[in-house]
Coordinates of N, CA and C in Angstrom, one line a residue:
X1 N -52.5 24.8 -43.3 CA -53.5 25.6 -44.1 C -53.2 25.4 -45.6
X2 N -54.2 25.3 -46.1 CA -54.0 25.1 -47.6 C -53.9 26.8 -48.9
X3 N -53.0 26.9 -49.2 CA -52.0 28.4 -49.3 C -52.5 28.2 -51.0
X4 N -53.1 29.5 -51.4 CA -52.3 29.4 -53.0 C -51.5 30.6 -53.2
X5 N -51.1 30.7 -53.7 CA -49.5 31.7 -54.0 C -49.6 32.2 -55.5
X6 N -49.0 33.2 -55.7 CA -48.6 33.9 -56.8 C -47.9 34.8 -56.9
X7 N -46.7 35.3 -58.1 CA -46.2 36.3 -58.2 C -45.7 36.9 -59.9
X8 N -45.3 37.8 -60.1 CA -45.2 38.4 -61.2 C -43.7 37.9 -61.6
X9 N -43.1 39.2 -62.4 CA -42.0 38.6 -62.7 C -41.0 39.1 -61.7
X10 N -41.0 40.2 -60.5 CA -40.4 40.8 -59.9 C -40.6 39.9 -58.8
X11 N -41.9 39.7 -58.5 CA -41.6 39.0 -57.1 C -41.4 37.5 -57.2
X12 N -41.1 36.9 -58.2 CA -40.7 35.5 -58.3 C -39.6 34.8 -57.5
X13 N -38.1 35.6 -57.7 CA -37.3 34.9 -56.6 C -38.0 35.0 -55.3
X14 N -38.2 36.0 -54.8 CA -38.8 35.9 -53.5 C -39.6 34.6 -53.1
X15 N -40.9 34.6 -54.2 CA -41.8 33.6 -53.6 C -41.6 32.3 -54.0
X16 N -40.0 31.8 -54.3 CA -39.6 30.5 -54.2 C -39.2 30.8 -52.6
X17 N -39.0 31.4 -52.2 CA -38.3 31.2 -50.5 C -39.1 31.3 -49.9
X18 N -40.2 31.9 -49.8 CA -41.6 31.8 -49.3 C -42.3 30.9 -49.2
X19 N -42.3 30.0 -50.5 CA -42.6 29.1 -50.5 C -41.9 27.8 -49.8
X20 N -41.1 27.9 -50.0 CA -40.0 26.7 -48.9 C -39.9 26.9 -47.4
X21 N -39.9 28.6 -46.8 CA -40.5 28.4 -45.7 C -42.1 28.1 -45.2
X22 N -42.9 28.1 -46.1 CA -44.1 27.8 -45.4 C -44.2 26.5 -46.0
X23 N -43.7 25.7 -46.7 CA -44.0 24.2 -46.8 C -43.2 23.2 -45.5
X24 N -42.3 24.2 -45.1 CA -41.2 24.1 -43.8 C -42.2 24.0 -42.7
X25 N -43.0 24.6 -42.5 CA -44.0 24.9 -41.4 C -45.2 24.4 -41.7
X26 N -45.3 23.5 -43.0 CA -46.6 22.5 -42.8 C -47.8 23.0 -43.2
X27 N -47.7 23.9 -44.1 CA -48.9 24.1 -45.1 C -48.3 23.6 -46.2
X28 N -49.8 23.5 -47.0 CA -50.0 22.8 -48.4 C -49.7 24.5 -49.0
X29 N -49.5 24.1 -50.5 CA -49.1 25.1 -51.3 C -49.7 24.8 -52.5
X30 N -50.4 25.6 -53.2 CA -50.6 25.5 -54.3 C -49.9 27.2 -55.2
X31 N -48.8 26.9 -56.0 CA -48.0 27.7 -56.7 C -49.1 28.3 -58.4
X32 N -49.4 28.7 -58.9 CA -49.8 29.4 -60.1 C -49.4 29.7 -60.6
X33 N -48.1 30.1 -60.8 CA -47.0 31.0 -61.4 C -46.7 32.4 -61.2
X34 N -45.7 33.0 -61.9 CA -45.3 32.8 -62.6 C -44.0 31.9 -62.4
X35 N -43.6 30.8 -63.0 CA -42.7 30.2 -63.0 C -41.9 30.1 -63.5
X36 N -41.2 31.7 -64.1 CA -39.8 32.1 -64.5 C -40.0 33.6 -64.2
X37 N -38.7 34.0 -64.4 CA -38.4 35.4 -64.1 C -38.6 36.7 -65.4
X38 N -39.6 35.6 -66.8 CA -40.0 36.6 -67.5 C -41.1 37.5 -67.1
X39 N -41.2 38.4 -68.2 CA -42.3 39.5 -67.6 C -43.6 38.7 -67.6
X40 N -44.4 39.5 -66.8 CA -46.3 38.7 -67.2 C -46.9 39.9 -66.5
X41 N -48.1 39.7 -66.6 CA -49.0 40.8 -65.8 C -49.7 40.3 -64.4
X42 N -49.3 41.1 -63.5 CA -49.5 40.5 -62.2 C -51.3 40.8 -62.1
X43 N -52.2 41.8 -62.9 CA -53.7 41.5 -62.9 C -53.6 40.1 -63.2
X44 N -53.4 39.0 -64.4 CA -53.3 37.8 -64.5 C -53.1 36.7 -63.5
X45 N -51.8 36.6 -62.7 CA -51.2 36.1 -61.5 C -52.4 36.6 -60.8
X46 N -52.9 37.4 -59.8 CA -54.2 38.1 -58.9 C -55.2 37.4 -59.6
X47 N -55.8 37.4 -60.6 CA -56.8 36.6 -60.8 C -56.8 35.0 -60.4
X48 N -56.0 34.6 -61.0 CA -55.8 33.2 -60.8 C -55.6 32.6 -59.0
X49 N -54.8 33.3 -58.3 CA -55.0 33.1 -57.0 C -56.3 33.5 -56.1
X50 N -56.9 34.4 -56.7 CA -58.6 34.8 -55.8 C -59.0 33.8 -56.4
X51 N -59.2 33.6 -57.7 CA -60.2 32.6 -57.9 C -60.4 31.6 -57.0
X52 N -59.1 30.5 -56.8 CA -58.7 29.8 -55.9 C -59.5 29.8 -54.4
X53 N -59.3 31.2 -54.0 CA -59.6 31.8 -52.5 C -60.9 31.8 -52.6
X54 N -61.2 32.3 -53.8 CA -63.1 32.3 -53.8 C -63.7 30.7 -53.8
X55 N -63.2 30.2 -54.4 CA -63.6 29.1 -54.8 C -63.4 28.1 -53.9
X56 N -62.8 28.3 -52.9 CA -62.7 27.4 -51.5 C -61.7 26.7 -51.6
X57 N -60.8 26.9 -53.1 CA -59.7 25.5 -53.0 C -58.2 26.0 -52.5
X58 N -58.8 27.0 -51.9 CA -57.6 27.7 -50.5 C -58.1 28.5 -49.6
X59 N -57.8 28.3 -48.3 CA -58.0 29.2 -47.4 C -57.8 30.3 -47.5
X60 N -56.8 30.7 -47.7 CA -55.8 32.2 -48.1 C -55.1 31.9 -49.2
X61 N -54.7 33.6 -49.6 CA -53.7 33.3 -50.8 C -52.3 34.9 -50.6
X62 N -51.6 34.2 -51.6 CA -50.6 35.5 -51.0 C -50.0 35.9 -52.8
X63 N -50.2 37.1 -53.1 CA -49.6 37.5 -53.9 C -47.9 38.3 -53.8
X64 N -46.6 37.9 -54.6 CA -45.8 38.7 -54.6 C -45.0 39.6 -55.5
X65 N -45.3 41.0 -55.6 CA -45.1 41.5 -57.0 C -43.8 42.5 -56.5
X66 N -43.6 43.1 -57.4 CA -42.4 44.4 -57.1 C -42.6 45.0 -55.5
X67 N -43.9 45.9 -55.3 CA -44.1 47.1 -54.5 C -45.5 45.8 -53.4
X68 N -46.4 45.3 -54.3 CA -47.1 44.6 -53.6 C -48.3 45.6 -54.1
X69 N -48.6 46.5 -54.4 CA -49.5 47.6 -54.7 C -50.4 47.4 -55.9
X70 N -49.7 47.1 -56.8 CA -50.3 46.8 -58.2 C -50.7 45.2 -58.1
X71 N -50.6 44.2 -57.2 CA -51.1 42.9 -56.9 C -52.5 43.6 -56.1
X72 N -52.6 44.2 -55.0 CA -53.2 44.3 -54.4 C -54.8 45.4 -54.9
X73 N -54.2 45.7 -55.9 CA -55.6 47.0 -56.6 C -56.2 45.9 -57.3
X74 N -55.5 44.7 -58.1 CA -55.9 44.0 -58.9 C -56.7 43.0 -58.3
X75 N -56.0 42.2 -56.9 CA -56.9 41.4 -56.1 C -58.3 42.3 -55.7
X76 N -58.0 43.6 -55.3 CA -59.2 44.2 -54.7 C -60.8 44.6 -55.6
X77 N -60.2 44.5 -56.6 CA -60.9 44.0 -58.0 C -62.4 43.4 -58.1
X78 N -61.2 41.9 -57.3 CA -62.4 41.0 -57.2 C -63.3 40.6 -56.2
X79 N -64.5 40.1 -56.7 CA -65.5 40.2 -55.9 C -65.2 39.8 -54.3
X80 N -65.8 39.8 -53.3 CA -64.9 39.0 -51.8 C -63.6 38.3 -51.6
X81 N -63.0 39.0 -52.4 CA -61.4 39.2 -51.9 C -61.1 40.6 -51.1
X82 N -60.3 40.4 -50.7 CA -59.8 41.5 -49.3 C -58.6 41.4 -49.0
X83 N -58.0 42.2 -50.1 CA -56.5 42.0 -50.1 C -55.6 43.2 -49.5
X84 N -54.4 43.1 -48.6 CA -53.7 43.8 -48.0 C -52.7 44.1 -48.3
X85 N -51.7 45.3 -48.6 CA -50.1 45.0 -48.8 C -50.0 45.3 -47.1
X86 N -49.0 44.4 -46.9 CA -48.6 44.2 -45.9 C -46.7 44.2 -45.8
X87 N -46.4 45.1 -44.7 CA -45.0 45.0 -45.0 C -44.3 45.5 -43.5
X88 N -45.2 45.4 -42.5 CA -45.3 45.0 -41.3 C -46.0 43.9 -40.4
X89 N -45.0 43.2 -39.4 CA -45.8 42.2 -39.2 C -47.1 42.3 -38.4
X90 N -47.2 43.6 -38.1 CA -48.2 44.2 -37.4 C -49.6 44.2 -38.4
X91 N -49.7 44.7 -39.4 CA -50.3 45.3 -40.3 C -50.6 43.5 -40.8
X92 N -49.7 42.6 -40.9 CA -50.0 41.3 -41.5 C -51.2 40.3 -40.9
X93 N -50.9 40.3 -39.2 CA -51.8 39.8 -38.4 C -53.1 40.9 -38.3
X94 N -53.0 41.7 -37.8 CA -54.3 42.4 -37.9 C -55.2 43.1 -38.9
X95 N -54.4 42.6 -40.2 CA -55.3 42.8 -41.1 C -56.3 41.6 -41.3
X96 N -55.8 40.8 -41.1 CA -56.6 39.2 -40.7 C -57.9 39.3 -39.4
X97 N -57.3 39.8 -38.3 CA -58.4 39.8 -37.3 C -58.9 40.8 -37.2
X98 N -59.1 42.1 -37.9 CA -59.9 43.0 -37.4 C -60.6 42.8 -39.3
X99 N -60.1 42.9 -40.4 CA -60.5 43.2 -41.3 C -60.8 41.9 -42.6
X100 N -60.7 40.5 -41.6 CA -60.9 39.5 -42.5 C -60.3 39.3 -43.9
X101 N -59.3 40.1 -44.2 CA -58.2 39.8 -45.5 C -58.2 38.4 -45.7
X102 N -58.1 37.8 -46.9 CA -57.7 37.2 -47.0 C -57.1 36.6 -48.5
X103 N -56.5 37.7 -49.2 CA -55.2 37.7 -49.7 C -54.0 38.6 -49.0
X104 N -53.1 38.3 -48.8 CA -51.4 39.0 -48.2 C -50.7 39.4 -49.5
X105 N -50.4 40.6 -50.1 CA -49.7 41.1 -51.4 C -48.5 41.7 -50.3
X106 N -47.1 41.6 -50.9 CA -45.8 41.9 -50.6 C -45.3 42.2 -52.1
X107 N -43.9 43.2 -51.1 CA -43.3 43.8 -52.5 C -42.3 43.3 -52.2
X108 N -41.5 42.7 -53.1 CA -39.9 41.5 -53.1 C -39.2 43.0 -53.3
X109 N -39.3 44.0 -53.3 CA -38.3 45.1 -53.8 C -38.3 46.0 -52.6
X110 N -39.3 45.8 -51.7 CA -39.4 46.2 -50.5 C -38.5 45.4 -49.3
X111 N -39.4 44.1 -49.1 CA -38.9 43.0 -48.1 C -38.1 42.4 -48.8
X112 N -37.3 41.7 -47.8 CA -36.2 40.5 -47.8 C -36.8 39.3 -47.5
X113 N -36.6 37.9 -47.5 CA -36.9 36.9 -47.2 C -37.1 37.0 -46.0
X114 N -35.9 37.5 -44.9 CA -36.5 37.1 -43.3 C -37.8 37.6 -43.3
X115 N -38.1 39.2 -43.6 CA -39.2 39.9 -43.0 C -40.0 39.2 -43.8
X116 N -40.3 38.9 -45.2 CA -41.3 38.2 -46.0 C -41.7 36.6 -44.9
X117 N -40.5 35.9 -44.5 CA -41.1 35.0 -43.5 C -41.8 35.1 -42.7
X118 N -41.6 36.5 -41.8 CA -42.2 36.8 -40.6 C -43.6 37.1 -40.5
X119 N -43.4 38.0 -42.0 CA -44.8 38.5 -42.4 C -45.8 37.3 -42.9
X120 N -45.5 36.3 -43.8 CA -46.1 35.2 -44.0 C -46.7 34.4 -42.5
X121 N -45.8 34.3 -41.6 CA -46.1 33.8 -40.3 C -47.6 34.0 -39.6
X122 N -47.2 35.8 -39.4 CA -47.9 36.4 -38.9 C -49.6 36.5 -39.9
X123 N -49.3 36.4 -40.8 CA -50.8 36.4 -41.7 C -51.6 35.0 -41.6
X124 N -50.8 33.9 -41.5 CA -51.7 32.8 -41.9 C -51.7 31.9 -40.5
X125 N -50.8 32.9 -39.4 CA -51.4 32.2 -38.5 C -52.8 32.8 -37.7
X126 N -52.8 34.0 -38.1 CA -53.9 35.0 -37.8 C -55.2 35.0 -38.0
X127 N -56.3 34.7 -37.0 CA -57.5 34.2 -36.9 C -58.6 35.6 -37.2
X128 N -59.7 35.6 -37.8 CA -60.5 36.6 -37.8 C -61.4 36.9 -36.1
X129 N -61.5 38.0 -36.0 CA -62.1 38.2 -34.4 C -63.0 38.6 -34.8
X130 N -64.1 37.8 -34.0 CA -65.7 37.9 -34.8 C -66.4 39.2 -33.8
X131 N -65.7 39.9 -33.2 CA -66.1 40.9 -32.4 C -67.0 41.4 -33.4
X132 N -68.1 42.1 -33.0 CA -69.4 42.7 -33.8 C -68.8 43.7 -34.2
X133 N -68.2 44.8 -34.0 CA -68.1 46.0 -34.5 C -67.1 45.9 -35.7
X134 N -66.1 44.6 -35.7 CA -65.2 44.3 -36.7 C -66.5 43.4 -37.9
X135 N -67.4 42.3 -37.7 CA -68.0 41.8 -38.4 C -69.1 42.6 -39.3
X136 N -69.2 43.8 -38.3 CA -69.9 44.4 -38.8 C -69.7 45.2 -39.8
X137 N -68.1 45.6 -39.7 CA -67.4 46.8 -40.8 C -67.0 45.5 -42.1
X138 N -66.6 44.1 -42.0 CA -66.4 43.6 -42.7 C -68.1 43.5 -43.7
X139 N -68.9 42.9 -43.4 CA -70.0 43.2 -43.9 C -70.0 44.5 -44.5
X140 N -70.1 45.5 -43.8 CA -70.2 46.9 -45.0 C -69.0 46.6 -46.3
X141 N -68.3 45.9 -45.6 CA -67.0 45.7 -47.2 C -67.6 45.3 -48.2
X142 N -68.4 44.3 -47.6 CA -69.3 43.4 -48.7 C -70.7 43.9 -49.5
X143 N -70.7 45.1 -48.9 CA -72.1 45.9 -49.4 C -71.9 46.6 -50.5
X144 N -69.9 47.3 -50.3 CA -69.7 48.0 -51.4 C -69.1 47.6 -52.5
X145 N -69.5 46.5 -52.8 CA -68.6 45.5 -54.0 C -70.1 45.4 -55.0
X146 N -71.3 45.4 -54.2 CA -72.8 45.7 -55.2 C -73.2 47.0 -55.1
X147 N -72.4 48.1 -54.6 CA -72.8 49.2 -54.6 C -73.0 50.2 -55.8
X148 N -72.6 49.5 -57.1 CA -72.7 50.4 -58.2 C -74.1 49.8 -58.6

């Protein structure tokens, strides 16, 4: 799967090891930065990865910031993005098939690398289930983004 990734300045170590396990497992990666451990504003990092997701030159994308919270208000922002903090691997996969997510936000101040692995696993191997009553609520998502 073709991945774009992003994180702030908090979640940066993390998503170097994120990144090496999922290049491990055979997805493509496309990294955005931030590419040091100075400060930056993770609305900026969020933008730059949906774009990507919107724009079809990723499947999914995964943001990683401190809490995962403040990536995730900022992805949700934008137009057909459908971003999740996820920090069970439960919550990771089924936010994919019931709710068609498709950005994954994690907190590096939360998770550790294993669980960030597991959680990465679980999200991008996770297929959307076109059951009608899920396609259907996904749709109303999309109603309320022109709702103003």
């Amino acid at each position: 799967m073709k991945i774009v990734i992003g994180s702030d300045h908090a979640g940066f170590p993390l998503k170097a090891e994120v990144i090496e396990h999922l290049k491990a497992g055979g997805h493509e990666i496309e990294d955005v930065g931030s590419f040091d451990p100075n400060p930056v504003d993770f609305p900026d990092i969020a933008r730059l990865v949906c774009d990507k997701v919107r724009g079809k030159e990723a499947e999914r994308g995964l943001l990683v910031c401190g809490t995962g919270v403040g990536a995730a208000i900022a992805a949700n922002k934008i137009r057909g993005i459908r971003a999740a903090v996820c920090h069970d691997v439960h919550s990771a996969h089924q936010s994919v098939e019931h709710d068609d997510v498709n950005v994954m936000c994690i907190g590096a101040q939360i998770v550790g690398p294993w669980l960030a692995n597991d959680l990465v696993d679980a999200f991008f191997a996770a297929e959307f289930d076109r059951n009608e009553d899920f396609v259907r609520r996904v749709d109303k998502l999309a109603q309320l983004e022109t709702a103003d």
